[in-house]
CSV table of C-alpha atoms in Angstrom, one decimal:
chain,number,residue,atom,x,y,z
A,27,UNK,CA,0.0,0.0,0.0
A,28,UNK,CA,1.2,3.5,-0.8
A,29,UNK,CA,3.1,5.2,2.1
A,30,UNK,CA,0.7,8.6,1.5
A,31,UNK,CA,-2.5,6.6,0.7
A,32,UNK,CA,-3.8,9.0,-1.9
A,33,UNK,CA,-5.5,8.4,-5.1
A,34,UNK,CA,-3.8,10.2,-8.1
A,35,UNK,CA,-5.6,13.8,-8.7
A,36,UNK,CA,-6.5,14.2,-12.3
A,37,UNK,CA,-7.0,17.1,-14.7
A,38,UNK,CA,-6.6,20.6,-13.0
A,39,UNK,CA,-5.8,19.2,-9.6
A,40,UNK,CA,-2.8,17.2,-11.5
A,41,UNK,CA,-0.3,20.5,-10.5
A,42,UNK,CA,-1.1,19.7,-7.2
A,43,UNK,CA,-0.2,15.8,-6.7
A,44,UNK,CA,2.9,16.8,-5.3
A,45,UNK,CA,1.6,18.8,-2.8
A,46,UNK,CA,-0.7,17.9,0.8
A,47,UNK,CA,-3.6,19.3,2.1
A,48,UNK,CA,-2.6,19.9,6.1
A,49,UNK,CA,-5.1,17.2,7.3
A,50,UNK,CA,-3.4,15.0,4.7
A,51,UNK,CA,0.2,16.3,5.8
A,52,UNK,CA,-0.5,15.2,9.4
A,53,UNK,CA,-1.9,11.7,8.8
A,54,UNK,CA,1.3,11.4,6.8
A,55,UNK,CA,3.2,11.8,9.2
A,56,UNK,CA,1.8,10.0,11.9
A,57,UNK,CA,2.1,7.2,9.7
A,58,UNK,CA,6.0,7.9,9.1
A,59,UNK,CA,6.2,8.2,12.3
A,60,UNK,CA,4.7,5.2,13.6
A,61,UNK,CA,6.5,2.9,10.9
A,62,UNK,CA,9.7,4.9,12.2
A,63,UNK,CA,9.6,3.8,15.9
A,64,UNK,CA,9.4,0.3,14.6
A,65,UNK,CA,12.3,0.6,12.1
A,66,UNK,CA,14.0,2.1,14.8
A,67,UNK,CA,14.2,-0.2,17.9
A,68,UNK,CA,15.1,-3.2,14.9
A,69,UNK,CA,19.0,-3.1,16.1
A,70,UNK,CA,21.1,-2.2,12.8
A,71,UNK,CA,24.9,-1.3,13.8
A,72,UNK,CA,26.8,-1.9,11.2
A,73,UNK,CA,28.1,-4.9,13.1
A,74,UNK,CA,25.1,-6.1,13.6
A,75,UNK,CA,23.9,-8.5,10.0
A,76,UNK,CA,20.9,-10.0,11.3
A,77,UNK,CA,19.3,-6.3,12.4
A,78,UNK,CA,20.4,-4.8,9.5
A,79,UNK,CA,19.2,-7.7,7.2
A,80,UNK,CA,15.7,-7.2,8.8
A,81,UNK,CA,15.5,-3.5,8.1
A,82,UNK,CA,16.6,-4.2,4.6
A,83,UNK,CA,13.3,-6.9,4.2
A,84,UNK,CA,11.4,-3.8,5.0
A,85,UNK,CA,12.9,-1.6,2.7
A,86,UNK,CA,12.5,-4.0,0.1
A,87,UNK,CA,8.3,-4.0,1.1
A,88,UNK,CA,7.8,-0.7,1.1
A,89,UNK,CA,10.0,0.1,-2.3
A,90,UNK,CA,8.2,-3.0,-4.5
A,91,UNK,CA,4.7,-1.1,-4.8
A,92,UNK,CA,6.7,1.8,-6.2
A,93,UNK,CA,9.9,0.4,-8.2
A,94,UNK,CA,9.8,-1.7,-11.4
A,95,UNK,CA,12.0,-3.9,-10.1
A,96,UNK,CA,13.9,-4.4,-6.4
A,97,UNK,CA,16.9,-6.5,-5.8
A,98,UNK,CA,19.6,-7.3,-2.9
A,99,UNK,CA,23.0,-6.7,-4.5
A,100,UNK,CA,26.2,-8.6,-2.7
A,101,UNK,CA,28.8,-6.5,-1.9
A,102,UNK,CA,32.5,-8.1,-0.4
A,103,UNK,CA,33.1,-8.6,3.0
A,104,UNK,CA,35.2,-5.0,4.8
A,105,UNK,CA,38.5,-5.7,6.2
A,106,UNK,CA,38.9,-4.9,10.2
A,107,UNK,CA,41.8,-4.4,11.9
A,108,UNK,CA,41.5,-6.0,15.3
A,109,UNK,CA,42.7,-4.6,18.2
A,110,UNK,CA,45.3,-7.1,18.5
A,111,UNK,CA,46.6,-5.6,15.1
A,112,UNK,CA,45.6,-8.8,12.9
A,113,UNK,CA,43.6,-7.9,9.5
A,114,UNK,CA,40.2,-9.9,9.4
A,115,UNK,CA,37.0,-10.1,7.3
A,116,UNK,CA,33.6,-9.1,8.5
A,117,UNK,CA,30.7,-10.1,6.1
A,118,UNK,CA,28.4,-7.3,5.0
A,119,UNK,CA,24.6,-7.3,4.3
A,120,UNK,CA,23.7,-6.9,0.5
A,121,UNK,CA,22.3,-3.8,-0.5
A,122,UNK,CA,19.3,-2.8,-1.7
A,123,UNK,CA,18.7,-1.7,-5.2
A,124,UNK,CA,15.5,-0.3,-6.6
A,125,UNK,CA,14.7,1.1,-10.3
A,126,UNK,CA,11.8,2.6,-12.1
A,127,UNK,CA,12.2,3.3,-15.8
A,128,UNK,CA,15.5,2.1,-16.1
A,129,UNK,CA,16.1,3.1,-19.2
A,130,UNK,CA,15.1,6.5,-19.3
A,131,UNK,CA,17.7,8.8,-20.3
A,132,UNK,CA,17.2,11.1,-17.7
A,133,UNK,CA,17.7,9.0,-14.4
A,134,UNK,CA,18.3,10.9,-10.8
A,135,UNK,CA,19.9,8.9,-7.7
A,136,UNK,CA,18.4,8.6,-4.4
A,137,UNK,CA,20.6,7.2,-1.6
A,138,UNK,CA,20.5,6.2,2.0
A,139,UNK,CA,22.4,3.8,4.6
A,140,UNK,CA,20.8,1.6,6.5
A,141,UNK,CA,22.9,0.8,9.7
A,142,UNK,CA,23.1,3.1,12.3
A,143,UNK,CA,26.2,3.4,14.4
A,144,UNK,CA,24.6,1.5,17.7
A,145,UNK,CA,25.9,-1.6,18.4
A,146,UNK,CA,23.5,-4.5,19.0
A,147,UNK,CA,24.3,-4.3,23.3
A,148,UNK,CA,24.2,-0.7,23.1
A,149,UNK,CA,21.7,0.9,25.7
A,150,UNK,CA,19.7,3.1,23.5
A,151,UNK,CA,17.6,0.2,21.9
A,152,UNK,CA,14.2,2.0,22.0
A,153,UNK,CA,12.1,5.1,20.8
A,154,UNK,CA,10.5,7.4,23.2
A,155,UNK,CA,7.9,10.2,22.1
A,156,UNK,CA,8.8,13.1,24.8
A,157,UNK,CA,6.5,15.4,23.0
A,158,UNK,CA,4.1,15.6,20.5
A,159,UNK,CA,6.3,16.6,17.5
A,160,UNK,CA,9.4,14.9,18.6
A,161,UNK,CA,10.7,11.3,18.1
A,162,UNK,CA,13.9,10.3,20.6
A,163,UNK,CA,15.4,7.0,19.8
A,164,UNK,CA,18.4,5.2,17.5
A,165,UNK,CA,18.6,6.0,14.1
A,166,UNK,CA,15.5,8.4,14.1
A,167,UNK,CA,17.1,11.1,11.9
A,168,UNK,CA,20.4,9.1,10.9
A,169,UNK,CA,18.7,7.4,8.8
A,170,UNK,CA,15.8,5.8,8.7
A,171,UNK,CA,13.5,8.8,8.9
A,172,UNK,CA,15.2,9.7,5.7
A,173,UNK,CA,14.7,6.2,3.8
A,174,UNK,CA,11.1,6.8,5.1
A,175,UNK,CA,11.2,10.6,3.8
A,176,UNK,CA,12.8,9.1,0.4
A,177,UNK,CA,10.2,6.5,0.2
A,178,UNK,CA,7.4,9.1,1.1
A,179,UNK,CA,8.6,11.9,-1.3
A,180,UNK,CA,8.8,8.9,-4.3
A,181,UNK,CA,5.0,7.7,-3.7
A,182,UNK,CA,3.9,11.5,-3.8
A,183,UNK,CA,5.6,11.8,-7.4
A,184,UNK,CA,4.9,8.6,-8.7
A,185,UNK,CA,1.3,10.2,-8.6
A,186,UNK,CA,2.7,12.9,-10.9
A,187,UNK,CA,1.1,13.0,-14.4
A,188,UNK,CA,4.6,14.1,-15.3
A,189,UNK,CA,6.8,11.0,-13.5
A,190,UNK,CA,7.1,9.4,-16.6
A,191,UNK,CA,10.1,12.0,-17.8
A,192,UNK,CA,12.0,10.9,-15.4
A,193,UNK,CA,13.4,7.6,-14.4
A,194,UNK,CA,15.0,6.7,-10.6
A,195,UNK,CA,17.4,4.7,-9.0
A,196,UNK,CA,17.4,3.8,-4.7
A,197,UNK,CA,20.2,2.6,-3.8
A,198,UNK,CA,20.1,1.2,0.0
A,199,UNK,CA,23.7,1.0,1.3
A,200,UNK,CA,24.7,-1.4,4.4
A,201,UNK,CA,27.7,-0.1,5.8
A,202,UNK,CA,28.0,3.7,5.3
A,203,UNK,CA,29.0,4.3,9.1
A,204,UNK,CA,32.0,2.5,8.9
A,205,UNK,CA,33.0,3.6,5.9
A,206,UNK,CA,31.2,2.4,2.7
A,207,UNK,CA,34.1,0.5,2.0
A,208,UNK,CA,32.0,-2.4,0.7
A,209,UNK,CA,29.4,-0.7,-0.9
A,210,UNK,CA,32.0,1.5,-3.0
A,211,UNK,CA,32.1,0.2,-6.6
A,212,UNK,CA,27.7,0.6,-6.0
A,213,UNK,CA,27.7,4.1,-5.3
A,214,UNK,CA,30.9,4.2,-8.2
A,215,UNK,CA,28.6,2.6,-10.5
A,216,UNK,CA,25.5,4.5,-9.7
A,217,UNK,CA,27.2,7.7,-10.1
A,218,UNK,CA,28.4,7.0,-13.3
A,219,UNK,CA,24.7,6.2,-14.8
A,220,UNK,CA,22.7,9.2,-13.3
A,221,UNK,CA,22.2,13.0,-13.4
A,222,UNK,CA,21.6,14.1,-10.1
A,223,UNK,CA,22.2,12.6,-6.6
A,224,UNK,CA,19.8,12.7,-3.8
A,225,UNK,CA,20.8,11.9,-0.5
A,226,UNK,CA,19.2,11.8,2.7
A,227,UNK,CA,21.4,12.3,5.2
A,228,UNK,CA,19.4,14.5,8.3
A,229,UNK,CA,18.9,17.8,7.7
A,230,UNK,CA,20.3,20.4,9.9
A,231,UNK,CA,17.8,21.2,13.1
A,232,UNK,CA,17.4,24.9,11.8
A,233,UNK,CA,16.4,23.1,8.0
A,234,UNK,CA,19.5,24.4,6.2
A,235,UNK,CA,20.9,22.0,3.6
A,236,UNK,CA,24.7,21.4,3.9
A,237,UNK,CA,26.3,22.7,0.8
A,238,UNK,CA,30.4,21.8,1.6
A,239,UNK,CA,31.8,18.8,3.7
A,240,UNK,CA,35.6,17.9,4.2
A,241,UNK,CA,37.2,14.7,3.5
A,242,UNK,CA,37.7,12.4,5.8
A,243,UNK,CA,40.2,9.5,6.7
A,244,UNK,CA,40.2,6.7,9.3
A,245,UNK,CA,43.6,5.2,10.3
A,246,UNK,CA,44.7,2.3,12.3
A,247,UNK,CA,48.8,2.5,13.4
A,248,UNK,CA,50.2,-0.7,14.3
A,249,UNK,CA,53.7,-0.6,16.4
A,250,UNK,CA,55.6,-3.7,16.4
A,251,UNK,CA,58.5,-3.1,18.9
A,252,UNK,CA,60.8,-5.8,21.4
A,253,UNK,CA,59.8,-6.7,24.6
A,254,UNK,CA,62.4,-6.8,27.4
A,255,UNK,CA,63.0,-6.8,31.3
A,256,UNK,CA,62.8,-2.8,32.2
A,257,UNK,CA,65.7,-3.2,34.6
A,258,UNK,CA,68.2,-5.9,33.5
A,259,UNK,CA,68.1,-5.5,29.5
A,260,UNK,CA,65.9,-2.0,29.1
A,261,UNK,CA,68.3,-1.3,26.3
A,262,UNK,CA,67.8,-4.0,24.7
A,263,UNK,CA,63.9,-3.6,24.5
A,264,UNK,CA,62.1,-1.6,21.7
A,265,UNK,CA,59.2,0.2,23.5
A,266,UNK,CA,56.6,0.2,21.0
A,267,UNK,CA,54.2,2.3,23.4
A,268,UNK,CA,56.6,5.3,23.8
A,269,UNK,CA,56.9,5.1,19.9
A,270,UNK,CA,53.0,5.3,19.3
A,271,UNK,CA,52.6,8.0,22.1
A,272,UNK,CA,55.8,10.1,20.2
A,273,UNK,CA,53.7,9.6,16.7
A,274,UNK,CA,50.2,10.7,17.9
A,275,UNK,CA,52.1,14.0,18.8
A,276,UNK,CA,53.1,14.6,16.0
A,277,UNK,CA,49.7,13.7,14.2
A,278,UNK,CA,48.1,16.1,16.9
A,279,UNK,CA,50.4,18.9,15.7
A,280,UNK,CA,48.8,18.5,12.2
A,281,UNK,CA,45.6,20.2,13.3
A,282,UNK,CA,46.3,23.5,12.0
A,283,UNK,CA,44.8,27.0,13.6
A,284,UNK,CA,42.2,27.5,10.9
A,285,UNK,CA,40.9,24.0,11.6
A,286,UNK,CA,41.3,23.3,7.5
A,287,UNK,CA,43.1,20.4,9.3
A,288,UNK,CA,41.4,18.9,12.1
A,289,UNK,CA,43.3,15.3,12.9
A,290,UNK,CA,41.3,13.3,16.0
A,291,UNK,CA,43.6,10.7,17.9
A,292,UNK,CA,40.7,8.5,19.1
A,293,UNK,CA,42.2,5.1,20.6
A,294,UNK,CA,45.5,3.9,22.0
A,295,UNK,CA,46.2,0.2,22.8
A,296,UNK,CA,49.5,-1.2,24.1
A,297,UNK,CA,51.3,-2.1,26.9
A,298,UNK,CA,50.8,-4.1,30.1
A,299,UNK,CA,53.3,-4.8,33.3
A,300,UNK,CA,55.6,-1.8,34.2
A,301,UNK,CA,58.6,-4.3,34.6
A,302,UNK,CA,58.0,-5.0,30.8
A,303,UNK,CA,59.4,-2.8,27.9
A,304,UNK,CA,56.1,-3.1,25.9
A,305,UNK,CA,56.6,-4.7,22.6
A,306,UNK,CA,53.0,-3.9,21.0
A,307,UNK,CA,51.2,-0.8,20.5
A,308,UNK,CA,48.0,0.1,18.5
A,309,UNK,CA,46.1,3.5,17.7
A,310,UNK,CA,43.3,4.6,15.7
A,311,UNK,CA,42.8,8.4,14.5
A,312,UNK,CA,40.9,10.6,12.0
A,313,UNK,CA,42.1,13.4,9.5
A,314,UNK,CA,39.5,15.8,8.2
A,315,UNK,CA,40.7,18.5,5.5
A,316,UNK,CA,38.9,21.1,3.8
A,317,UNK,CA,40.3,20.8,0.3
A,318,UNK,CA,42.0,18.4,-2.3
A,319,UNK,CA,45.4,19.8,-1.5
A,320,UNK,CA,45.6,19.6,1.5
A,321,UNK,CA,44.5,16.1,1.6
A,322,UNK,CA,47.4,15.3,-0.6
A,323,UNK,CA,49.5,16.9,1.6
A,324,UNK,CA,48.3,16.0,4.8
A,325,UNK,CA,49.1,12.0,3.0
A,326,UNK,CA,52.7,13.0,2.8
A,327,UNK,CA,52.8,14.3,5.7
A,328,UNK,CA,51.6,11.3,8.1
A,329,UNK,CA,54.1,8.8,5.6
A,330,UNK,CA,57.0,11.4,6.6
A,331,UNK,CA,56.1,11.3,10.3
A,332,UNK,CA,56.1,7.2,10.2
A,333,UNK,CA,58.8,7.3,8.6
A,334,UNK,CA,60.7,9.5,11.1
A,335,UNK,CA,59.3,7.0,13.9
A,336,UNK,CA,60.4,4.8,12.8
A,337,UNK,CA,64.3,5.3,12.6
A,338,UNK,CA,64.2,6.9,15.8
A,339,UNK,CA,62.6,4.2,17.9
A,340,UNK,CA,63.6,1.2,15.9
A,341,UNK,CA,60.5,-0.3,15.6
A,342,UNK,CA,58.3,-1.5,12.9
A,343,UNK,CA,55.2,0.8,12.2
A,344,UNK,CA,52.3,-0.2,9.6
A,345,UNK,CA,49.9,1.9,8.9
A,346,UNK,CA,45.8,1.0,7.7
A,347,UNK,CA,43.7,3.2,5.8
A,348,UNK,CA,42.8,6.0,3.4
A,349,UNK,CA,40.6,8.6,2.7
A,350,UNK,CA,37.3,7.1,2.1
A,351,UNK,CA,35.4,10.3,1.7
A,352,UNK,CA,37.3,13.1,-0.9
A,353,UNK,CA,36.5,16.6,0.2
A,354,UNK,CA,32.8,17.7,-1.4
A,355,UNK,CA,33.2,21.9,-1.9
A,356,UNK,CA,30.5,23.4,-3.9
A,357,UNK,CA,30.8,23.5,-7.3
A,358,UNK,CA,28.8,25.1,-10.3
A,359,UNK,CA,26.8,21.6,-10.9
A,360,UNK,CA,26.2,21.7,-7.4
A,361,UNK,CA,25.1,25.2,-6.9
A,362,UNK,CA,22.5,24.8,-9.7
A,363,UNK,CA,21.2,21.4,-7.7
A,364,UNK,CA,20.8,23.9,-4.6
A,365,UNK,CA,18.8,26.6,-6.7
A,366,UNK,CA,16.7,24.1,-8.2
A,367,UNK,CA,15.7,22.6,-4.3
A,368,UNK,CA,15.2,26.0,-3.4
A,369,UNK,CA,12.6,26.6,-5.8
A,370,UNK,CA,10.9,23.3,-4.6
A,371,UNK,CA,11.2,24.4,-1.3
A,372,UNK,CA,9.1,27.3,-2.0
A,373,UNK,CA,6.7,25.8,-4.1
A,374,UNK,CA,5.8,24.0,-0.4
A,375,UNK,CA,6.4,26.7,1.8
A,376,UNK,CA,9.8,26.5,2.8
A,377,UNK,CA,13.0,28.5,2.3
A,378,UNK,CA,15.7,26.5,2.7
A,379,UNK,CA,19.3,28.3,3.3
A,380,UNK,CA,22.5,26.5,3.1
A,381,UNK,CA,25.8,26.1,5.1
A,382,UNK,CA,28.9,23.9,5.5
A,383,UNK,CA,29.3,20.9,8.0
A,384,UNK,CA,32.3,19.1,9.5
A,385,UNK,CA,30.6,15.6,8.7
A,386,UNK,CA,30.9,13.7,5.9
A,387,UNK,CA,28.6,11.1,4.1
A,388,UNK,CA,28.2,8.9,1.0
A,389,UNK,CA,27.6,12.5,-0.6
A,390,UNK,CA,31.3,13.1,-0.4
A,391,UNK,CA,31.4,10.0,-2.4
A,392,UNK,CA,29.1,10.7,-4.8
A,393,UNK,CA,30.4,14.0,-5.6
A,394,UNK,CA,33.9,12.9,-5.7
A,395,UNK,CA,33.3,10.1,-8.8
A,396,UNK,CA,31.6,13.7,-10.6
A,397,UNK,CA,28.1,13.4,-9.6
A,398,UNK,CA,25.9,16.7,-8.8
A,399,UNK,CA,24.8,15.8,-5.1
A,400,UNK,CA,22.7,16.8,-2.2
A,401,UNK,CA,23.0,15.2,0.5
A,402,UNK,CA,20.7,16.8,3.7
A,403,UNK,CA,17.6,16.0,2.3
A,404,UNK,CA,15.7,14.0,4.9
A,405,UNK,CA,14.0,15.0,8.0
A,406,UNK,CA,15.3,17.8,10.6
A,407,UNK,CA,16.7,16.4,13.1
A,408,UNK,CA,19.7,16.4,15.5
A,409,UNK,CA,21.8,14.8,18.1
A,410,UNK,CA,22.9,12.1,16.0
A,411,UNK,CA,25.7,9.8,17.1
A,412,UNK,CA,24.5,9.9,20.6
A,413,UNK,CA,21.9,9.1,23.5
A,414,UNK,CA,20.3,12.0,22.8
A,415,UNK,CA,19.3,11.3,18.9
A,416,UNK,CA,16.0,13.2,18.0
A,417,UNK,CA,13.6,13.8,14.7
A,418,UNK,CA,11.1,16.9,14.5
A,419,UNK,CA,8.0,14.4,13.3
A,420,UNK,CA,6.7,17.7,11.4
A,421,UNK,CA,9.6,17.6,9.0
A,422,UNK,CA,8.3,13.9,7.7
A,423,UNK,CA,5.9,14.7,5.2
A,424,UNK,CA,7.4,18.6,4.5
A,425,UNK,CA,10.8,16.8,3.8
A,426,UNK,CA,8.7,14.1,1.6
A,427,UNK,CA,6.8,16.8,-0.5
A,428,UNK,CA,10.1,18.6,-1.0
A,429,UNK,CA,11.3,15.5,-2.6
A,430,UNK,CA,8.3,15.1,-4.8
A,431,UNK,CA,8.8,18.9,-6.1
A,432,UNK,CA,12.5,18.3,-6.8
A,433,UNK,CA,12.2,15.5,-8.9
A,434,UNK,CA,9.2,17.0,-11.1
A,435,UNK,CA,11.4,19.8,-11.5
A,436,UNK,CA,14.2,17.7,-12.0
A,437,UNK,CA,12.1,16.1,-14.6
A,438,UNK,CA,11.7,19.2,-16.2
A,439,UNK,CA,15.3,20.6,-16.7
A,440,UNK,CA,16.0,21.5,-20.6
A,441,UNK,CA,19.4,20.3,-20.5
A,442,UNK,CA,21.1,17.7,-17.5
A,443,UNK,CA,22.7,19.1,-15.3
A,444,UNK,CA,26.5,19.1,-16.2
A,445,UNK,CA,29.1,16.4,-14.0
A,446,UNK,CA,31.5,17.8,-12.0
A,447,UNK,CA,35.5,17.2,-12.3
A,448,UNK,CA,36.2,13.5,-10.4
A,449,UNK,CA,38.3,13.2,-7.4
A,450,UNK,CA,39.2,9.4,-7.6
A,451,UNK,CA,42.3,9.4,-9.2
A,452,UNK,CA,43.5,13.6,-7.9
């Protein structure tokens, strides 16, 4: 059954499929917001398969009544790096693929993740309603309310007289809060055979869309040093913790006064006894840059720094990871995406403003493989990453009619909208 449960205006009132009578917008949303709470309290860290596979059966539901065809697409298993330093595999969920007119020319992107970054024996498991307007629980705005928006805002156009100039791909992701790693060659692929990408990601509490993000890198340092007594043969040991410790202040020092280079040193592992040189040392740490450059720089930099470790504590020193998300500026392509929202969101009432964040998404992706991407379009919210995750219920159906008014205009661009220069090989 459609999410919005409308039948298809015709003639005159055709204009106005994409748009809700008030009554209508607030049934709509208490709908969302009741299949929300039970999409939320079903578990889906991105550790957590059997959670995540169930969410992805109910995705699969509620897209087959408005795709052409829906599939689960395999993706290869991620590497981890344990905390012991050895390199395993972790099996990922398959994605979730949905098209409608496949082969129209014009064919517009809509993307969302669905694991959340709570772990199954995490405490916040459930959704609690502390007001009438607000939903507080895991993954409520990050991001099944927007795979509910996404799904919400499709129905509403599908009712379009116009829909048929336009053709859509979903593509549900599995593993975007650890990195997309998995999922990669999908979102390369989709990329390369659409126009426009849609991606919803919260919006910001205030309703602005995020127009900039930086790039982003996860490491993992592994110190292999020698273990020794600390009295009798100290010199003879190879203190792989003091190493570590001398290399994450360096790394610290890469955080520059502007903040266009913000490095994070998030975990340190290593050591035990006090009588014991330690011979084993592990950290984790993140590197966020503004632009391009300095991501190439900020590369050499961290190889130098290793390097320079390295010889000066004798030790061996490997280092895991990469930037997985490119920095995403704004760009002409992008700018004319913005415009185009904008004039959706007025043709339902809102004015939507734009600023830059500090987080990064499958956006940056998208963007960087020369896709035209926005990437804040689902439901105002905030919080996110924490106890205190919230959704502004309100912002269901709004965010769902924006959608609806963004593809019919979308539908109705005289030329594409051009690509943008690719990051994947810079």
């Amino acid at each position: 059954m459609p999410l919005t449960h409308r039948q298809p205006p015709h003639g005159p009132q055709a204009d106005a499929a994409c748009r809700l009578t008030v009554p209508e917008a607030a049934a709509l949303n208490q709908r969302l917001a009741d299949t929300l709470v039970e999409l939320a309290e079903i578990n889906s860290g991105s550790h957590h398969a059997a959670g995540i596979e169930c969410v992805a059966q109910q995705a699969v539901a509620l897209l087959q009544p408005l795709a052409d065809t829906v599939t689960r697409v395999p993706v290869p298993p991620r590497t981890v790096i344990q905390d012991d330093g050895q390199a395993t595999t972790e099996p990922v969920p398959a994605a979730v693929r949905a098209l409608r007119r496949p082969d129209h020319p014009r064919r517009v992107l809509l993307n969302i993740h669905l694991d959340t970054v709570y772990s199954a024996d995490h405490p916040f498991q459930t959704v609690e309603r502390p007001d009438a307007n607000t939903l507080h629980g895991p993954g409520v705005a990050d991001a099944k309310g927007g795979l509910l928006v996404l799904l919400a805002g499709l129905d509403l156009f599908e009712q379009h007289p116009d829909a048929d100039r336009l053709g859509w791909e979903v593509l549900l992701t599995t593993d975007e809060e650890v990195g997309s790693e998995s999922s990669l060659g999908l979102l390369r692929e989709s990329a390369q055979h659409t126009m426009a990408g849609l991606v919803y990601e919260p919006t910001l509490p205030n309703g602005n869309l995020i127009d900039a993000r930086p790039g982003s890198a996860n490491y993992t340092v592994v110190v292999q040093g020698k273990a020794a007594h600390a009295g009798r043969d100290f010199d003879l040991g190879r203190n792989a913790v003091a190493a570590l410790c001398h290399l994450f202040t360096q790394f610290d020092r890469l955080t520059t006064d502007d903040r266009r280079v913000r490095c994070n040193l998030g975990q340190l592992i290593g050591g035990g006894p006090v009588n014991v040189v330690p011979h084993f040392a592990l950290g984790r740490f993140n590197i966020r840059v503004d632009h391009q450059s300095l991501q190439q720089q900020v590369t050499k930099s961290i190889d130098c720094l290793i390097r320079s470790t390295r010889e000066r504590f004798s030790v061996d020193i490997q280092l895991h990871g990469h930037f997985q998300n490119p920095p995403k500026p704004r760009d002409p392509a992008t700018d004319q995406l913005i415009r185009i929202a904008q004039q959706a969101g007025q043709s339902v009432g809102l004015q939507l403003d734009t600023q830059p964040s500090g987080g990064v998404c499958d956006g940056n992706k998208l963007a960087g493989f020369g896709l035209p991407t926005l990437d804040t379009l689902g439901p105002r919210g905030g919080a996110i990453h924490s106890p205190d995750e919230y959704l502004l219920i309100d912002s269901l159906a709004e965010r769902a009619q924006l959608t609806a008014q963004l593809l019919l205009r979308l539908a109705h661009l005289e030329q594409p909208l051009p690509r943008i220069p690719s990051t994947e090989n810079a």
